[in-house]
Amino acid sequence: MILDRRLLIKTAMIGLGATALPGGAFAVQAMGAARGFTHAVASGEPAADSMLLWTRYVPADGGAVELRVEVAETPDFARIVAGGAQITGPWRDHTAKITVDGLQPGRRYHYRFVAPDGSRSPVGRTATLPEDGMTPWRAAIFSCSNIGFGWFNAYAHAVAQGDFDCAIHLGDYFYEYAPAHYPLPADAVPGRTPAPLAETIHLADYRLRYGSYRADPDLQALHAAMPMIVQWDDHESANDSWEGGAENHDPATEGDWNARRAASIQAYREWMPVSDEPWRAYDIGGLATLFRTETRLLARTRQPDIAPLFRAADPATALKAFRDGAWQDPAATMMGSQQEVWLAHAMRASVRSGRPWQIVGFGTIMGATVMPAETERWLADMTPAAQGYVHAGVVAGQLGLPFNYDNWGGYPAARARFLRSVQQLGGNTVVISGDSHNAWAYDLAQDGRPAAVEFAGHSVTSPGFESSLKTDPARVAAALVRANPELKWCDTSRRGYMAMTVAADRVTNDWIMVDGIKTRTPRAAPGHRATVLRDRHVMA
């Protein structure tokens, strides 16, 4: 992989002072001068007694530097209770991740980094996981944050609430596209164009894109206010990515996929407050275990593509053959056998420990969803690009096939293995997911029996059904619910985040709807609430 040295130098020096210009503009030409703590702080990988702490510091000479971190229970840092040190430099884009130990469970802390010259980073706040199972635990859950479409008002609202123990990001933390592609110029918010001014392909590109996003004031505030448990989906690499490629990757013009995938993973691990482990379990005291998974880059089989079937001499026969054959292939996997076995064993250990809830984060939706037949009557209200997609979805749906094969709908055998596994556990499984840009609540079933509930989150900014379908969103939602037995509620037109509360006897999820994204405002309100009671396995 050939990298331009001048671009690398600019990437190494990207910083908040250079990118957070008045009005939120992001200027590539101004990124070369930032020094010191460039992107504030962040925390992640929470445990009852430890925490990973993140920052980025560029010294005057752009070389190596040793940073210290201090942790205290009070904002004046009168008594330092934990700390650590790390040497960082241009080989890791000047980022630092230090895991501190010896913390107390269920406690809030303040932390800051200190440079050799005595300068200090902004102060961050974080919170360890609880040890008991008595106090409810609250998490703000996000996905699909495309900076070009608007302001990150969902982040701002969650910070303003001040009562979340943790943030969870289920993927699409940023988008890889070049400007004027997604969003198109007509949909883009002025001053929200990230660097680089091209698609992210090489390591320097991915680093620059992270730096632009992390210069956003509301994203910085979110990271500084609470720890984040984070996992990637596809746009942190390329759209509809899988183990061996991506829809948005052309080897002829963009080079080897493995090089691009490795670059995206390296930049992600540098810039995000996350460990290098691809998956992990988090014990939330005696309440629950939360599982971070990887369903995109390491083992995912290529997604099915039904478009060629519609060019067959007899499309209906071709679709039926696909439904009864290739679609059911047990070798098609989202997680791979290693992670499947790990997750099954880890969930079993959580149940045996007495924790009532097992919460699994997936990048994409698991709930079975077909396109309603009545959608055909709305074709005149759709954009031309959507009409063919919707018609194909309706035809497929009449044969029991889903309209999205990039989520669990493309991997029915893998979905069945997971759901049968949780049915055998005897615990209480809650799936949380992102990716779709819309809000959904499912009662997941397998072999005619309840298995789990799924709370699927809407996007922070990325557009949903409303961008291509002008029909009343209430009609769209009602049609989707009628056509899909697992689907109990959905919203196809609003942006925001989920607020999940875990208690010993129930898990409650609120879909928070922000008051628009085209202007910066923290205003939002609950749009829907769903609750699952312990040992019920369906929503109340």
PDB file of N, CA and C in Angstrom, residues 394-458:
ATOM      1  N   VAL A 394     -41.516  -6.750  -2.832  1.00  0.00           N
ATOM      2  CA  VAL A 394     -42.883  -7.260  -2.718  1.00  0.00           C
ATOM      3  C   VAL A 394     -42.983  -8.657  -3.330  1.00  0.00           C
ATOM      4  N   VAL A 395     -42.413  -8.843  -4.511  1.00  0.00           N
ATOM      5  CA  VAL A 395     -42.450 -10.160  -5.154  1.00  0.00           C
ATOM      6  C   VAL A 395     -41.761 -11.196  -4.271  1.00  0.00           C
ATOM      7  N   ALA A 396     -40.589 -10.836  -3.744  1.00  0.00           N
ATOM      8  CA  ALA A 396     -39.882 -11.764  -2.861  1.00  0.00           C
ATOM      9  C   ALA A 396     -40.691 -12.045  -1.601  1.00  0.00           C
ATOM     10  N   GLY A 397     -41.311 -11.005  -1.044  1.00  0.00           N
ATOM     11  CA  GLY A 397     -42.084 -11.167   0.181  1.00  0.00           C
ATOM     12  C   GLY A 397     -43.260 -12.111   0.022  1.00  0.00           C
ATOM     13  N   GLN A 398     -43.857 -12.136  -1.152  1.00  0.00           N
ATOM     14  CA  GLN A 398     -44.973 -13.046  -1.387  1.00  0.00           C
ATOM     15  C   GLN A 398     -44.534 -14.507  -1.343  1.00  0.00           C
ATOM     16  N   LEU A 399     -43.234 -14.734  -1.470  1.00  0.00           N
ATOM     17  CA  LEU A 399     -42.683 -16.087  -1.371  1.00  0.00           C
ATOM     18  C   LEU A 399     -42.018 -16.335  -0.022  1.00  0.00           C
ATOM     19  N   GLY A 400     -42.210 -15.391   0.919  1.00  0.00           N
ATOM     20  CA  GLY A 400     -41.652 -15.551   2.251  1.00  0.00           C
ATOM     21  C   GLY A 400     -40.207 -15.123   2.373  1.00  0.00           C
ATOM     22  N   LEU A 401     -39.701 -14.363   1.391  1.00  0.00           N
ATOM     23  CA  LEU A 401     -38.321 -13.908   1.410  1.00  0.00           C
ATOM     24  C   LEU A 401     -38.230 -12.464   1.905  1.00  0.00           C
ATOM     25  N   PRO A 402     -37.186 -12.119   2.642  1.00  0.00           N
ATOM     26  CA  PRO A 402     -37.037 -10.745   3.139  1.00  0.00           C
ATOM     27  C   PRO A 402     -36.609  -9.799   2.028  1.00  0.00           C
ATOM     28  N   PHE A 403     -36.648  -8.487   2.324  1.00  0.00           N
ATOM     29  CA  PHE A 403     -36.188  -7.521   1.331  1.00  0.00           C
ATOM     30  C   PHE A 403     -34.764  -7.040   1.602  1.00  0.00           C
ATOM     31  N   ASN A 404     -34.180  -7.415   2.738  1.00  0.00           N
ATOM     32  CA  ASN A 404     -32.813  -7.014   3.049  1.00  0.00           C
ATOM     33  C   ASN A 404     -31.982  -8.273   3.324  1.00  0.00           C
ATOM     34  N   TYR A 405     -30.925  -8.466   2.533  1.00  0.00           N
ATOM     35  CA  TYR A 405     -30.067  -9.637   2.699  1.00  0.00           C
ATOM     36  C   TYR A 405     -28.720  -9.278   3.321  1.00  0.00           C
ATOM     37  N   ASP A 406     -28.537  -7.996   3.635  1.00  0.00           N
ATOM     38  CA  ASP A 406     -27.313  -7.576   4.311  1.00  0.00           C
ATOM     39  C   ASP A 406     -27.454  -7.674   5.825  1.00  0.00           C
ATOM     40  N   ASN A 407     -28.661  -7.929   6.328  1.00  0.00           N
ATOM     41  CA  ASN A 407     -28.829  -8.181   7.758  1.00  0.00           C
ATOM     42  C   ASN A 407     -29.059  -9.683   7.968  1.00  0.00           C
ATOM     43  N   TRP A 408     -29.592 -10.069   9.115  1.00  0.00           N
ATOM     44  CA  TRP A 408     -29.778 -11.495   9.406  1.00  0.00           C
ATOM     45  C   TRP A 408     -30.763 -12.164   8.452  1.00  0.00           C
ATOM     46  N   GLY A 409     -31.539 -11.360   7.709  1.00  0.00           N
ATOM     47  CA  GLY A 409     -32.429 -11.935   6.714  1.00  0.00           C
ATOM     48  C   GLY A 409     -31.703 -12.687   5.621  1.00  0.00           C
ATOM     49  N   GLY A 410     -30.435 -12.387   5.403  1.00  0.00           N
ATOM     50  CA  GLY A 410     -29.658 -13.095   4.406  1.00  0.00           C
ATOM     51  C   GLY A 410     -29.021 -14.372   4.914  1.00  0.00           C
ATOM     52  N   TYR A 411     -29.189 -14.658   6.206  1.00  0.00           N
ATOM     53  CA  TYR A 411     -28.498 -15.783   6.851  1.00  0.00           C
ATOM     54  C   TYR A 411     -29.453 -16.555   7.764  1.00  0.00           C
ATOM     55  N   PRO A 412     -30.523 -17.135   7.215  1.00  0.00           N
ATOM     56  CA  PRO A 412     -31.552 -17.744   8.060  1.00  0.00           C
ATOM     57  C   PRO A 412     -31.052 -18.929   8.885  1.00  0.00           C
ATOM     58  N   ALA A 413     -30.115 -19.710   8.370  1.00  0.00           N
ATOM     59  CA  ALA A 413     -29.618 -20.846   9.151  1.00  0.00           C
ATOM     60  C   ALA A 413     -28.814 -20.355  10.350  1.00  0.00           C
ATOM     61  N   ALA A 414     -28.005 -19.314  10.160  1.00  0.00           N
ATOM     62  CA  ALA A 414     -27.238 -18.750  11.273  1.00  0.00           C
ATOM     63  C   ALA A 414     -28.167 -18.126  12.310  1.00  0.00           C
ATOM     64  N   ARG A 415     -29.206 -17.453  11.844  1.00  0.00           N
ATOM     65  CA  ARG A 415     -30.202 -16.885  12.765  1.00  0.00           C
ATOM     66  C   ARG A 415     -30.862 -17.992  13.579  1.00  0.00           C
ATOM     67  N   ALA A 416     -31.233 -19.076  12.919  1.00  0.00           N
ATOM     68  CA  ALA A 416     -31.886 -20.184  13.618  1.00  0.00           C
ATOM     69  C   ALA A 416     -30.959 -20.798  14.664  1.00  0.00           C
ATOM     70  N   ARG A 417     -29.679 -20.935  14.333  1.00  0.00           N
ATOM     71  CA  ARG A 417     -28.733 -21.486  15.315  1.00  0.00           C
ATOM     72  C   ARG A 417     -28.668 -20.606  16.555  1.00  0.00           C
ATOM     73  N   PHE A 418     -28.613 -19.294  16.360  1.00  0.00           N
ATOM     74  CA  PHE A 418     -28.543 -18.389  17.508  1.00  0.00           C
ATOM     75  C   PHE A 418     -29.810 -18.473  18.346  1.00  0.00           C
ATOM     76  N   LEU A 419     -30.970 -18.398  17.705  1.00  0.00           N
ATOM     77  CA  LEU A 419     -32.220 -18.378  18.457  1.00  0.00           C
ATOM     78  C   LEU A 419     -32.492 -19.716  19.155  1.00  0.00           C
ATOM     79  N   ARG A 420     -32.156 -20.817  18.514  1.00  0.00           N
ATOM     80  CA  ARG A 420     -32.305 -22.108  19.203  1.00  0.00           C
ATOM     81  C   ARG A 420     -31.368 -22.205  20.396  1.00  0.00           C
ATOM     82  N   SER A 421     -30.186 -21.622  20.256  1.00  0.00           N
ATOM     83  CA  SER A 421     -29.239 -21.618  21.368  1.00  0.00           C
ATOM     84  C   SER A 421     -29.799 -20.862  22.559  1.00  0.00           C
ATOM     85  N   VAL A 422     -30.388 -19.675  22.323  1.00  0.00           N
ATOM     86  CA  VAL A 422     -30.901 -18.906  23.457  1.00  0.00           C
ATOM     87  C   VAL A 422     -32.155 -19.552  24.045  1.00  0.00           C
ATOM     88  N   GLN A 423     -32.930 -20.251  23.208  1.00  0.00           N
ATOM     89  CA  GLN A 423     -34.082 -20.976  23.753  1.00  0.00           C
ATOM     90  C   GLN A 423     -33.646 -22.056  24.730  1.00  0.00           C
ATOM     91  N   GLN A 424     -32.508 -22.673  24.455  1.00  0.00           N
ATOM     92  CA  GLN A 424     -32.020 -23.749  25.312  1.00  0.00           C
ATOM     93  C   GLN A 424     -31.372 -23.241  26.594  1.00  0.00           C
ATOM     94  N   LEU A 425     -31.032 -21.954  26.641  1.00  0.00           N
ATOM     95  CA  LEU A 425     -30.304 -21.421  27.794  1.00  0.00           C
ATOM     96  C   LEU A 425     -31.162 -21.339  29.050  1.00  0.00           C
ATOM     97  N   GLY A 426     -32.409 -20.918  28.871  1.00  0.00           N
ATOM     98  CA  GLY A 426     -33.261 -20.707  30.030  1.00  0.00           C
ATOM     99  C   GLY A 426     -33.125 -19.326  30.631  1.00  0.00           C
ATOM    100  N   GLY A 427     -32.366 -18.421  30.010  1.00  0.00           N
ATOM    101  CA  GLY A 427     -32.241 -17.058  30.514  1.00  0.00           C
ATOM    102  C   GLY A 427     -33.237 -16.137  29.833  1.00  0.00           C
ATOM    103  N   ASN A 428     -32.853 -14.873  29.707  1.00  0.00           N
ATOM    104  CA  ASN A 428     -33.710 -13.867  29.089  1.00  0.00           C
ATOM    105  C   ASN A 428     -32.852 -13.054  28.128  1.00  0.00           C
ATOM    106  N   THR A 429     -33.042 -13.261  26.835  1.00  0.00           N
ATOM    107  CA  THR A 429     -32.200 -12.622  25.831  1.00  0.00           C
ATOM    108  C   THR A 429     -32.874 -11.392  25.250  1.00  0.00           C
ATOM    109  N   VAL A 430     -32.133 -10.307  25.219  1.00  0.00           N
ATOM    110  CA  VAL A 430     -32.548  -9.066  24.567  1.00  0.00           C
ATOM    111  C   VAL A 430     -31.513  -8.757  23.498  1.00  0.00           C
ATOM    112  N   VAL A 431     -31.959  -8.619  22.255  1.00  0.00           N
ATOM    113  CA  VAL A 431     -31.082  -8.231  21.154  1.00  0.00           C
ATOM    114  C   VAL A 431     -31.238  -6.741  20.926  1.00  0.00           C
ATOM    115  N   ILE A 432     -30.107  -6.028  20.802  1.00  0.00           N
ATOM    116  CA  ILE A 432     -30.124  -4.618  20.400  1.00  0.00           C
ATOM    117  C   ILE A 432     -29.360  -4.519  19.083  1.00  0.00           C
ATOM    118  N   SER A 433     -29.870  -3.710  18.151  1.00  0.00           N
ATOM    119  CA  SER A 433     -29.273  -3.665  16.820  1.00  0.00           C
ATOM    120  C   SER A 433     -29.448  -2.286  16.200  1.00  0.00           C
ATOM    121  N   GLY A 434     -28.690  -2.050  15.138  1.00  0.00           N
ATOM    122  CA  GLY A 434     -28.742  -0.776  14.431  1.00  0.00           C
ATOM    123  C   GLY A 434     -28.873  -0.993  12.939  1.00  0.00           C
ATOM    124  N   ASP A 435     -28.214  -0.125  12.142  1.00  0.00           N
ATOM    125  CA  ASP A 435     -28.004  -0.276  10.698  1.00  0.00           C
ATOM    126  C   ASP A 435     -29.150   0.207   9.822  1.00  0.00           C
ATOM    127  N   SER A 436     -30.404   0.030  10.200  1.00  0.00           N
ATOM    128  CA  SER A 436     -31.514   0.227   9.258  1.00  0.00           C
ATOM    129  C   SER A 436     -31.925   1.681   9.099  1.00  0.00           C
ATOM    130  N   HIS A 437     -31.500   2.556  10.002  1.00  0.00           N
ATOM    131  CA  HIS A 437     -31.865   3.978  10.046  1.00  0.00           C
ATOM    132  C   HIS A 437     -33.271   4.211  10.580  1.00  0.00           C
ATOM    133  N   ASN A 438     -34.035   3.147  10.804  1.00  0.00           N
ATOM    134  CA  ASN A 438     -35.390   3.275  11.324  1.00  0.00           C
ATOM    135  C   ASN A 438     -35.510   2.536  12.652  1.00  0.00           C
ATOM    136  N   ALA A 439     -36.631   2.728  13.342  1.00  0.00           N
ATOM    137  CA  ALA A 439     -36.836   2.183  14.681  1.00  0.00           C
ATOM    138  C   ALA A 439     -37.808   1.012  14.628  1.00  0.00           C
ATOM    139  N   TRP A 440     -37.438  -0.099  15.338  1.00  0.00           N
ATOM    140  CA  TRP A 440     -38.232  -1.322  15.263  1.00  0.00           C
ATOM    141  C   TRP A 440     -38.247  -2.023  16.624  1.00  0.00           C
ATOM    142  N   ALA A 441     -39.337  -2.747  16.888  1.00  0.00           N
ATOM    143  CA  ALA A 441     -39.436  -3.600  18.074  1.00  0.00           C
ATOM    144  C   ALA A 441     -39.989  -4.953  17.637  1.00  0.00           C
ATOM    145  N   TYR A 442     -39.234  -6.017  17.900  1.00  0.00           N
ATOM    146  CA  TYR A 442     -39.599  -7.357  17.449  1.00  0.00           C
ATOM    147  C   TYR A 442     -39.697  -8.323  18.628  1.00  0.00           C
ATOM    148  N   ASP A 443     -40.629  -9.250  18.535  1.00  0.00           N
ATOM    149  CA  ASP A 443     -40.621 -10.473  19.334  1.00  0.00           C
ATOM    150  C   ASP A 443     -40.042 -11.571  18.445  1.00  0.00           C
ATOM    151  N   LEU A 444     -38.819 -11.985  18.726  1.00  0.00           N
ATOM    152  CA  LEU A 444     -38.143 -12.980  17.903  1.00  0.00           C
ATOM    153  C   LEU A 444     -38.603 -14.380  18.290  1.00  0.00           C
ATOM    154  N   ALA A 445     -38.887 -15.182  17.285  1.00  0.00           N
ATOM    155  CA  ALA A 445     -39.365 -16.543  17.522  1.00  0.00           C
ATOM    156  C   ALA A 445     -38.559 -17.525  16.685  1.00  0.00           C
ATOM    157  N   GLN A 446     -38.546 -18.772  17.138  1.00  0.00           N
ATOM    158  CA  GLN A 446     -37.906 -19.843  16.385  1.00  0.00           C
ATOM    159  C   GLN A 446     -38.694 -21.123  16.611  1.00  0.00           C
ATOM    160  N   ASP A 447     -38.963 -21.833  15.523  1.00  0.00           N
ATOM    161  CA  ASP A 447     -39.718 -23.085  15.585  1.00  0.00           C
ATOM    162  C   ASP A 447     -41.054 -22.902  16.286  1.00  0.00           C
ATOM    163  N   GLY A 448     -41.669 -21.742  16.069  1.00  0.00           N
ATOM    164  CA  GLY A 448     -42.987 -21.470  16.622  1.00  0.00           C
ATOM    165  C   GLY A 448     -43.010 -21.103  18.089  1.00  0.00           C
ATOM    166  N   ARG A 449     -41.845 -20.903  18.701  1.00  0.00           N
ATOM    167  CA  ARG A 449     -41.786 -20.578  20.129  1.00  0.00           C
ATOM    168  C   ARG A 449     -41.035 -19.265  20.349  1.00  0.00           C
ATOM    169  N   PRO A 450     -41.433 -18.468  21.355  1.00  0.00           N
ATOM    170  CA  PRO A 450     -40.709 -17.229  21.645  1.00  0.00           C
ATOM    171  C   PRO A 450     -39.248 -17.507  21.987  1.00  0.00           C
ATOM    172  N   ALA A 451     -38.359 -16.624  21.560  1.00  0.00           N
ATOM    173  CA  ALA A 451     -36.936 -16.807  21.823  1.00  0.00           C
ATOM    174  C   ALA A 451     -36.319 -15.588  22.497  1.00  0.00           C
ATOM    175  N   ALA A 452     -36.637 -14.395  22.024  1.00  0.00           N
ATOM    176  CA  ALA A 452     -35.996 -13.177  22.536  1.00  0.00           C
ATOM    177  C   ALA A 452     -36.808 -11.982  22.059  1.00  0.00           C
ATOM    178  N   VAL A 453     -36.486 -10.821  22.573  1.00  0.00           N
ATOM    179  CA  VAL A 453     -37.022  -9.578  22.024  1.00  0.00           C
ATOM    180  C   VAL A 453     -35.871  -8.807  21.391  1.00  0.00           C
ATOM    181  N   GLU A 454     -36.214  -7.961  20.426  1.00  0.00           N
ATOM    182  CA  GLU A 454     -35.195  -7.141  19.771  1.00  0.00           C
ATOM    183  C   GLU A 454     -35.626  -5.686  19.769  1.00  0.00           C
ATOM    184  N   PHE A 455     -34.740  -4.825  20.248  1.00  0.00           N
ATOM    185  CA  PHE A 455     -34.909  -3.384  20.165  1.00  0.00           C
ATOM    186  C   PHE A 455     -33.926  -2.888  19.106  1.00  0.00           C
ATOM    187  N   ALA A 456     -34.447  -2.452  17.959  1.00  0.00           N
ATOM    188  CA  ALA A 456     -33.597  -2.010  16.850  1.00  0.00           C
ATOM    189  C   ALA A 456     -33.667  -0.495  16.748  1.00  0.00           C
ATOM    190  N   GLY A 457     -32.497   0.130  16.735  1.00  0.00           N
ATOM    191  CA  GLY A 457     -32.440   1.582  16.840  1.00  0.00           C
ATOM    192  C   GLY A 457     -32.483   2.301  15.510  1.00  0.00           C
ATOM    193  N   HIS A 458     -33.070   3.494  15.558  1.00  0.00           N
ATOM    194  CA  HIS A 458     -33.053   4.406  14.426  1.00  0.00           C
ATOM    195  C   HIS A 458     -31.705   5.131  14.387  1.00  0.00           C
TER     196      HIS A 458
END
